[in-house]
PDB file of C-alpha atoms in Angstrom:
ATOM      1  CA  MET A   1     107.868  86.982  87.562  1.00  0.00           C
ATOM      2  CA  PHE A   2     105.771  89.812  89.019  1.00  0.00           C
ATOM      3  CA  LYS A   3     104.259  90.065  92.492  1.00  0.00           C
ATOM      4  CA  VAL A   4     101.168  91.859  93.765  1.00  0.00           C
ATOM      5  CA  VAL A   5      99.481  91.696  97.171  1.00  0.00           C
ATOM      6  CA  LEU A   6      95.769  92.298  97.695  1.00  0.00           C
ATOM      7  CA  VAL A   7      94.331  93.030 101.144  1.00  0.00           C
ATOM      8  CA  ARG A   8      90.755  93.615 102.166  1.00  0.00           C
ATOM      9  CA  HIS A   9      90.315  96.205 104.921  1.00  0.00           C
ATOM     10  CA  GLY A  10      89.930  95.120 108.544  1.00  0.00           C
ATOM     11  CA  GLU A  11      86.541  94.746 110.197  1.00  0.00           C
ATOM     12  CA  SER A  12      84.538  97.983 110.082  1.00  0.00           C
ATOM     13  CA  ILE A  13      81.934  99.293 112.508  1.00  0.00           C
ATOM     14  CA  TRP A  14      79.124  98.477 110.081  1.00  0.00           C
ATOM     15  CA  ASN A  15      80.555  95.005 109.433  1.00  0.00           C
ATOM     16  CA  GLN A  16      80.198  94.506 113.163  1.00  0.00           C
ATOM     17  CA  GLU A  17      76.673  95.938 113.165  1.00  0.00           C
ATOM     18  CA  ASN A  18      75.702  93.798 110.153  1.00  0.00           C
ATOM     19  CA  ARG A  19      74.820  96.742 107.930  1.00  0.00           C
ATOM     20  CA  PHE A  20      75.209  97.348 104.206  1.00  0.00           C
ATOM     21  CA  THR A  21      78.153  99.730 103.991  1.00  0.00           C
ATOM     22  CA  GLY A  22      79.084 100.424 100.372  1.00  0.00           C
ATOM     23  CA  TRP A  23      80.436 103.970  99.975  1.00  0.00           C
ATOM     24  CA  THR A  24      79.474 105.040 103.510  1.00  0.00           C
ATOM     25  CA  ASP A  25      82.717 106.107 105.160  1.00  0.00           C
ATOM     26  CA  VAL A  26      82.683 104.107 108.384  1.00  0.00           C
ATOM     27  CA  ASP A  27      85.722 103.472 110.557  1.00  0.00           C
ATOM     28  CA  LEU A  28      87.514 100.319 111.662  1.00  0.00           C
ATOM     29  CA  THR A  29      86.572  98.561 114.868  1.00  0.00           C
ATOM     30  CA  GLU A  30      89.199  97.797 117.493  1.00  0.00           C
ATOM     31  CA  LYS A  31      89.267  94.275 116.060  1.00  0.00           C
ATOM     32  CA  GLY A  32      89.725  95.742 112.577  1.00  0.00           C
ATOM     33  CA  VAL A  33      92.764  97.713 113.743  1.00  0.00           C
ATOM     34  CA  LYS A  34      94.300  94.561 115.218  1.00  0.00           C
ATOM     35  CA  GLU A  35      93.586  92.702 111.980  1.00  0.00           C
ATOM     36  CA  ALA A  36      95.345  95.412 109.968  1.00  0.00           C
ATOM     37  CA  ILE A  37      98.397  95.315 112.217  1.00  0.00           C
ATOM     38  CA  LYS A  38      98.491  91.517 111.919  1.00  0.00           C
ATOM     39  CA  ALA A  39      98.362  91.843 108.124  1.00  0.00           C
ATOM     40  CA  GLY A  40     101.363  94.169 108.305  1.00  0.00           C
ATOM     41  CA  GLU A  41     103.262  91.631 110.398  1.00  0.00           C
ATOM     42  CA  LEU A  42     102.529  88.923 107.836  1.00  0.00           C
ATOM     43  CA  LEU A  43     103.860  91.091 105.018  1.00  0.00           C
ATOM     44  CA  LYS A  44     106.952  91.827 107.069  1.00  0.00           C
ATOM     45  CA  ASP A  45     107.894  88.175 106.676  1.00  0.00           C
ATOM     46  CA  LEU A  46     108.087  88.431 102.882  1.00  0.00           C
ATOM     47  CA  PRO A  47     111.617  88.427 101.416  1.00  0.00           C
ATOM     48  CA  TYR A  48     111.033  91.826  99.770  1.00  0.00           C
ATOM     49  CA  GLU A  49     109.447  95.198 100.516  1.00  0.00           C
ATOM     50  CA  ILE A  50     106.401  96.789  98.927  1.00  0.00           C
ATOM     51  CA  ASP A  51     107.323  99.617  96.525  1.00  0.00           C
ATOM     52  CA  ILE A  52     103.981 101.291  95.883  1.00  0.00           C
ATOM     53  CA  ALA A  53     100.425 101.086  97.259  1.00  0.00           C
ATOM     54  CA  PHE A  54      96.913 101.697  95.966  1.00  0.00           C
ATOM     55  CA  THR A  55      93.720 102.111  97.959  1.00  0.00           C
ATOM     56  CA  SER A  56      90.217 103.598  97.848  1.00  0.00           C
ATOM     57  CA  VAL A  57      89.100 106.941  99.268  1.00  0.00           C
ATOM     58  CA  LEU A  58      87.270 105.275 102.178  1.00  0.00           C
ATOM     59  CA  LYS A  59      88.860 105.456 105.630  1.00  0.00           C
ATOM     60  CA  ARG A  60      88.495 101.774 106.499  1.00  0.00           C
ATOM     61  CA  ALA A  61      90.770 100.890 103.581  1.00  0.00           C
ATOM     62  CA  ILE A  62      93.105 103.878 104.005  1.00  0.00           C
ATOM     63  CA  LYS A  63      93.615 103.196 107.711  1.00  0.00           C
ATOM     64  CA  THR A  64      94.179  99.484 107.075  1.00  0.00           C
ATOM     65  CA  LEU A  65      96.850 100.410 104.534  1.00  0.00           C
ATOM     66  CA  ASN A  66      98.472 102.868 106.935  1.00  0.00           C
ATOM     67  CA  TYR A  67      98.660 100.309 109.729  1.00  0.00           C
ATOM     68  CA  ILE A  68     100.205  97.783 107.340  1.00  0.00           C
ATOM     69  CA  LEU A  69     102.794 100.258 106.093  1.00  0.00           C
ATOM     70  CA  ASP A  70     103.580 101.527 109.592  1.00  0.00           C
ATOM     71  CA  VAL A  71     104.394  98.019 110.822  1.00  0.00           C
ATOM     72  CA  ASN A  72     106.811  97.715 107.901  1.00  0.00           C
ATOM     73  CA  ASP A  73     108.279 101.234 108.237  1.00  0.00           C
ATOM     74  CA  LEU A  74     106.975 101.997 104.745  1.00  0.00           C
ATOM     75  CA  LEU A  75     104.724 105.002 105.313  1.00  0.00           C
ATOM     76  CA  TRP A  76     107.031 106.945 103.001  1.00  0.00           C
ATOM     77  CA  ILE A  77     106.304 104.938  99.835  1.00  0.00           C
ATOM     78  CA  PRO A  78     103.979 106.352  97.122  1.00  0.00           C
ATOM     79  CA  ILE A  79     100.289 105.843  97.891  1.00  0.00           C
ATOM     80  CA  HIS A  80      97.580 106.333  95.258  1.00  0.00           C
ATOM     81  CA  LYS A  81      93.947 106.743  96.311  1.00  0.00           C
ATOM     82  CA  SER A  82      91.020 106.398  93.922  1.00  0.00           C
ATOM     83  CA  TRP A  83      87.250 106.159  94.216  1.00  0.00           C
ATOM     84  CA  LYS A  84      87.454 103.518  91.513  1.00  0.00           C
ATOM     85  CA  LEU A  85      88.730 101.096  94.170  1.00  0.00           C
ATOM     86  CA  ASN A  86      85.776 101.870  96.465  1.00  0.00           C
ATOM     87  CA  GLU A  87      83.446  99.140  97.625  1.00  0.00           C
ATOM     88  CA  ARG A  88      80.428  98.355  95.490  1.00  0.00           C
ATOM     89  CA  HIS A  89      77.810 101.088  95.953  1.00  0.00           C
ATOM     90  CA  TYR A  90      74.797  99.499  97.650  1.00  0.00           C
ATOM     91  CA  GLY A  91      72.379 102.268  96.719  1.00  0.00           C
ATOM     92  CA  ALA A  92      69.366 102.643  99.001  1.00  0.00           C
ATOM     93  CA  LEU A  93      70.448  99.584 101.015  1.00  0.00           C
ATOM     94  CA  GLN A  94      73.394 101.465 102.526  1.00  0.00           C
ATOM     95  CA  GLY A  95      73.039 101.795 106.271  1.00  0.00           C
ATOM     96  CA  LEU A  96      70.274  99.195 106.531  1.00  0.00           C
ATOM     97  CA  ASN A  97      70.600  96.221 108.843  1.00  0.00           C
ATOM     98  CA  LYS A  98      70.674  92.970 106.909  1.00  0.00           C
ATOM     99  CA  GLN A  99      68.232  91.105 109.116  1.00  0.00           C
ATOM    100  CA  GLU A 100      65.728  93.962 109.099  1.00  0.00           C
ATOM    101  CA  THR A 101      66.087  94.250 105.322  1.00  0.00           C
ATOM    102  CA  ALA A 102      65.490  90.513 104.905  1.00  0.00           C
ATOM    103  CA  GLU A 103      62.356  90.754 107.045  1.00  0.00           C
ATOM    104  CA  LYS A 104      61.060  93.596 104.859  1.00  0.00           C
ATOM    105  CA  TYR A 105      61.969  92.323 101.387  1.00  0.00           C
ATOM    106  CA  GLY A 106      62.538  88.612 101.965  1.00  0.00           C
ATOM    107  CA  ALA A 107      65.788  86.704 102.422  1.00  0.00           C
ATOM    108  CA  GLU A 108      65.888  85.552  98.794  1.00  0.00           C
ATOM    109  CA  GLN A 109      65.644  89.106  97.477  1.00  0.00           C
ATOM    110  CA  VAL A 110      68.388  90.329  99.815  1.00  0.00           C
ATOM    111  CA  GLN A 111      70.653  87.454  98.768  1.00  0.00           C
ATOM    112  CA  LEU A 112      69.941  88.315  95.126  1.00  0.00           C
ATOM    113  CA  TRP A 113      70.980  91.932  95.714  1.00  0.00           C
ATOM    114  CA  ARG A 114      74.115  90.840  97.545  1.00  0.00           C
ATOM    115  CA  ARG A 115      75.427  87.977  95.493  1.00  0.00           C
ATOM    116  CA  SER A 116      74.026  88.051  91.968  1.00  0.00           C
ATOM    117  CA  PHE A 117      76.369  89.193  89.211  1.00  0.00           C
ATOM    118  CA  ASP A 118      74.289  91.811  87.425  1.00  0.00           C
ATOM    119  CA  VAL A 119      71.286  92.641  89.636  1.00  0.00           C
ATOM    120  CA  LYS A 120      71.426  96.182  91.016  1.00  0.00           C
ATOM    121  CA  PRO A 121      70.224  97.000  94.557  1.00  0.00           C
ATOM    122  CA  LEU A 122      67.474  99.535  95.206  1.00  0.00           C
ATOM    123  CA  GLN A 123      68.646 102.777  93.592  1.00  0.00           C
ATOM    124  CA  ILE A 124      69.083 106.111  95.356  1.00  0.00           C
ATOM    125  CA  THR A 125      68.059 109.456  93.855  1.00  0.00           C
ATOM    126  CA  ALA A 126      69.825 112.815  93.639  1.00  0.00           C
ATOM    127  CA  ASP A 127      67.854 114.177  96.614  1.00  0.00           C
ATOM    128  CA  ASP A 128      69.065 111.345  98.872  1.00  0.00           C
ATOM    129  CA  ASP A 129      71.649 112.315 101.519  1.00  0.00           C
ATOM    130  CA  ARG A 130      73.683 109.316 100.339  1.00  0.00           C
ATOM    131  CA  TYR A 131      73.963 110.658  96.782  1.00  0.00           C
ATOM    132  CA  PRO A 132      77.748 110.624  96.124  1.00  0.00           C
ATOM    133  CA  GLN A 133      78.037 114.093  94.578  1.00  0.00           C
ATOM    134  CA  LYS A 134      77.035 115.616  97.938  1.00  0.00           C
ATOM    135  CA  ASP A 135      80.383 114.354  99.247  1.00  0.00           C
ATOM    136  CA  LYS A 136      83.305 116.577  98.192  1.00  0.00           C
ATOM    137  CA  ARG A 137      85.381 113.498  97.344  1.00  0.00           C
ATOM    138  CA  TYR A 138      83.031 112.839  94.445  1.00  0.00           C
ATOM    139  CA  GLY A 139      82.068 116.393  93.527  1.00  0.00           C
ATOM    140  CA  ARG A 140      83.886 116.278  90.204  1.00  0.00           C
ATOM    141  CA  LEU A 141      82.345 113.043  89.014  1.00  0.00           C
ATOM    142  CA  THR A 142      80.035 113.279  86.020  1.00  0.00           C
ATOM    143  CA  GLU A 143      76.445 112.097  86.221  1.00  0.00           C
ATOM    144  CA  GLN A 144      77.492 109.088  84.149  1.00  0.00           C
ATOM    145  CA  GLU A 145      80.179 108.165  86.685  1.00  0.00           C
ATOM    146  CA  ILE A 146      78.065 108.589  89.810  1.00  0.00           C
ATOM    147  CA  PRO A 147      76.596 105.251  90.936  1.00  0.00           C
ATOM    148  CA  LEU A 148      73.043 105.097  92.222  1.00  0.00           C
ATOM    149  CA  GLY A 149      73.492 101.471  93.232  1.00  0.00           C
ATOM    150  CA  GLU A 150      75.885  98.973  91.639  1.00  0.00           C
ATOM    151  CA  SER A 151      75.848  95.303  90.766  1.00  0.00           C
ATOM    152  CA  LEU A 152      79.115  93.369  90.865  1.00  0.00           C
ATOM    153  CA  LYS A 153      79.197  93.724  87.076  1.00  0.00           C
ATOM    154  CA  ASP A 154      79.060  97.522  87.466  1.00  0.00           C
ATOM    155  CA  THR A 155      81.850  97.426  90.051  1.00  0.00           C
ATOM    156  CA  ILE A 156      84.072  95.454  87.709  1.00  0.00           C
ATOM    157  CA  ALA A 157      83.380  97.978  84.930  1.00  0.00           C
ATOM    158  CA  ARG A 158      84.879 100.832  86.990  1.00  0.00           C
ATOM    159  CA  VAL A 159      87.680  98.842  88.678  1.00  0.00           C
ATOM    160  CA  LEU A 160      89.068  97.224  85.523  1.00  0.00           C
ATOM    161  CA  PRO A 161      90.120 100.437  83.686  1.00  0.00           C
ATOM    162  CA  TYR A 162      91.897 101.650  86.827  1.00  0.00           C
ATOM    163  CA  TRP A 163      93.673  98.316  87.173  1.00  0.00           C
ATOM    164  CA  GLU A 164      94.785  98.351  83.537  1.00  0.00           C
ATOM    165  CA  GLY A 165      95.643 102.043  83.366  1.00  0.00           C
ATOM    166  CA  GLU A 166      97.246 102.721  86.740  1.00  0.00           C
ATOM    167  CA  ILE A 167      98.217  99.512  88.547  1.00  0.00           C
ATOM    168  CA  VAL A 168      99.348  97.201  85.729  1.00  0.00           C
ATOM    169  CA  PRO A 169     102.034  99.644  84.459  1.00  0.00           C
ATOM    170  CA  GLN A 170     103.580  99.677  87.942  1.00  0.00           C
ATOM    171  CA  ILE A 171     103.570  95.884  88.089  1.00  0.00           C
ATOM    172  CA  LYS A 172     105.148  95.618  84.640  1.00  0.00           C
ATOM    173  CA  ALA A 173     107.788  98.136  85.716  1.00  0.00           C
ATOM    174  CA  GLY A 174     108.881  95.591  88.305  1.00  0.00           C
ATOM    175  CA  LYS A 175     107.346  97.313  91.335  1.00  0.00           C
ATOM    176  CA  LYS A 176     106.081  95.210  94.244  1.00  0.00           C
ATOM    177  CA  VAL A 177     102.487  96.432  94.430  1.00  0.00           C
ATOM    178  CA  LEU A 178     100.079  96.431  97.379  1.00  0.00           C
ATOM    179  CA  VAL A 179      96.337  97.046  96.845  1.00  0.00           C
ATOM    180  CA  VAL A 180      94.180  97.576  99.946  1.00  0.00           C
ATOM    181  CA  ALA A 181      90.517  97.808  99.072  1.00  0.00           C
ATOM    182  CA  HIS A 182      87.148  96.126  99.678  1.00  0.00           C
ATOM    183  CA  GLY A 183      85.361  92.826  99.293  1.00  0.00           C
ATOM    184  CA  ASN A 184      83.779  93.566  95.931  1.00  0.00           C
ATOM    185  CA  SER A 185      86.482  95.746  94.371  1.00  0.00           C
ATOM    186  CA  LEU A 186      88.994  92.996  95.175  1.00  0.00           C
ATOM    187  CA  ARG A 187      86.579  90.358  93.912  1.00  0.00           C
ATOM    188  CA  ALA A 188      86.587  92.338  90.655  1.00  0.00           C
ATOM    189  CA  LEU A 189      90.397  92.257  90.463  1.00  0.00           C
ATOM    190  CA  MET A 190      90.582  88.556  91.287  1.00  0.00           C
ATOM    191  CA  LYS A 191      87.989  87.798  88.613  1.00  0.00           C
ATOM    192  CA  VAL A 192      90.144  89.545  86.041  1.00  0.00           C
ATOM    193  CA  LEU A 193      93.414  88.012  87.229  1.00  0.00           C
ATOM    194  CA  GLU A 194      92.121  84.450  87.344  1.00  0.00           C
ATOM    195  CA  ASP A 195      89.539  84.700  84.556  1.00  0.00           C
ATOM    196  CA  ILE A 196      86.846  83.499  86.954  1.00  0.00           C
ATOM    197  CA  SER A 197      83.395  82.987  85.434  1.00  0.00           C
ATOM    198  CA  ASP A 198      80.437  85.230  86.236  1.00  0.00           C
ATOM    199  CA  GLU A 199      78.867  82.361  88.155  1.00  0.00           C
ATOM    200  CA  ASP A 200      81.921  81.212  90.118  1.00  0.00           C
ATOM    201  CA  ILE A 201      82.958  84.704  91.222  1.00  0.00           C
ATOM    202  CA  LEU A 202      79.813  84.899  93.352  1.00  0.00           C
ATOM    203  CA  ASP A 203      81.161  82.113  95.578  1.00  0.00           C
ATOM    204  CA  LEU A 204      84.541  83.778  96.148  1.00  0.00           C
ATOM    205  CA  ASN A 205      84.769  84.920  99.776  1.00  0.00           C
ATOM    206  CA  ILE A 206      87.581  87.300 100.683  1.00  0.00           C
ATOM    207  CA  PRO A 207      88.525  87.422 104.391  1.00  0.00           C
ATOM    208  CA  THR A 208      89.181  90.711 106.142  1.00  0.00           C
ATOM    209  CA  ALA A 209      92.819  91.813 106.446  1.00  0.00           C
ATOM    210  CA  VAL A 210      94.359  88.590 105.131  1.00  0.00           C
ATOM    211  CA  PRO A 211      97.074  89.393 102.556  1.00  0.00           C
ATOM    212  CA  ILE A 212      96.643  87.558  99.256  1.00  0.00           C
ATOM    213  CA  LEU A 213      99.942  87.154  97.412  1.00  0.00           C
ATOM    214  CA  TYR A 214      99.864  86.653  93.649  1.00  0.00           C
ATOM    215  CA  GLU A 215     102.898  85.622  91.646  1.00  0.00           C
ATOM    216  CA  LEU A 216     102.313  86.489  87.999  1.00  0.00           C
ATOM    217  CA  GLU A 217     103.810  85.518  84.672  1.00  0.00           C
ATOM    218  CA  ASP A 218     104.989  88.189  82.232  1.00  0.00           C
ATOM    219  CA  ASN A 219     101.487  88.222  80.702  1.00  0.00           C
ATOM    220  CA  LEU A 220     100.068  88.746  84.237  1.00  0.00           C
ATOM    221  CA  LYS A 221      98.495  85.315  84.367  1.00  0.00           C
ATOM    222  CA  PRO A 222      98.760  83.902  87.900  1.00  0.00           C
ATOM    223  CA  LEU A 223     101.439  81.348  88.658  1.00  0.00           C
ATOM    224  CA  SER A 224     100.187  81.083  92.227  1.00  0.00           C
ATOM    225  CA  ARG A 225      97.853  82.604  94.804  1.00  0.00           C
ATOM    226  CA  HIS A 226      98.577  82.361  98.523  1.00  0.00           C
ATOM    227  CA  PHE A 227      96.608  83.544 101.536  1.00  0.00           C
ATOM    228  CA  LEU A 228      99.267  84.580 104.046  1.00  0.00           C
ATOM    229  CA  GLY A 229      98.887  83.396 107.624  1.00  0.00           C
ATOM    230  CA  GLU A 230      98.031  80.248 109.515  1.00  0.00           C
ATOM    231  CA  PRO A 231      95.724  78.115 107.309  1.00  0.00           C
ATOM    232  CA  GLU A 232      93.275  77.440 110.142  1.00  0.00           C
ATOM    233  CA  ARG A 233      92.927  81.147 110.924  1.00  0.00           C
ATOM    234  CA  VAL A 234      92.509  82.037 107.247  1.00  0.00           C
ATOM    235  CA  GLN A 235      89.825  79.381 106.775  1.00  0.00           C
ATOM    236  CA  GLU A 236      87.980  80.577 109.862  1.00  0.00           C
ATOM    237  CA  LYS A 237      87.921  84.137 108.513  1.00  0.00           C
ATOM    238  CA  ILE A 238      86.713  82.940 105.093  1.00  0.00           C
ATOM    239  CA  GLU A 239      83.867  81.038 106.738  1.00  0.00           C
ATOM    240  CA  THR A 240      82.912  84.150 108.683  1.00  0.00           C
ATOM    241  CA  VAL A 241      82.612  86.106 105.441  1.00  0.00           C
ATOM    242  CA  ALA A 242      80.613  83.312 103.831  1.00  0.00           C
ATOM    243  CA  ASP A 243      78.086  83.253 106.715  1.00  0.00           C
ATOM    244  CA  PRO A 244      74.732  84.202 105.102  1.00  0.00           C
ATOM    245  CA  HIS A 245      73.646  85.872 108.346  1.00  0.00           C
ATOM    246  CA  LYS A 246      76.464  88.420 108.174  1.00  0.00           C
ATOM    247  CA  ILE A 247      77.326  91.226 105.801  1.00  0.00           C
ATOM    248  CA  MET A 248      81.028  91.699 105.218  1.00  0.00           C
ATOM    249  CA  GLU A 249      81.092  93.940 102.154  1.00  0.00           C
TER     250      GLU A 249
END
């Protein structure tokens, strides 16, 4: 039996400000830091230690991972960072306030951009300051790899090869794997793990900084999925994410 833990980053500044974040590199709030430390404490109660960790190249995920590992005295373990675990790229919506965007384009259109499976948000162009190749982290990406605005389907298309090529071999080698990423990149992984339909995945709400423990069969099919922590607290955080008046991506 294999084990893998998924954790969404703690609350970010733009989560708090109700803005579309995507690839914008915003920091954790004070609450987000506390959430990350709490996640580390929850993992400390597991009967084994994490062997290897994966995260995105965005600071809200990296810092969440570091707080988790620090609590467990595991800052020394191998850490792999990849843009392929980044949040979904929200294109020209990035930085916009949700309420203001809904007033401009209509609530139904905003909900379609946020929660449809294959509808892309408004696209950015190469002259936009938010164009990824202007950031040195993404300077080596090809034009085909650079997102101008992704749907969930697009996000899955870049996350899945990284999962299969980099993370799965570590799991099959018997390593206890921790993945700290984002709402939509983790939604992509959970869709693959549980074979969730395109329709049902849209209703999956992932709470911030709540460890999700999977126990997997040899073929990587889930035997179980557990949200670690007090059930009432976990449910409260899930409901916060599901609130249509908030943006938690």
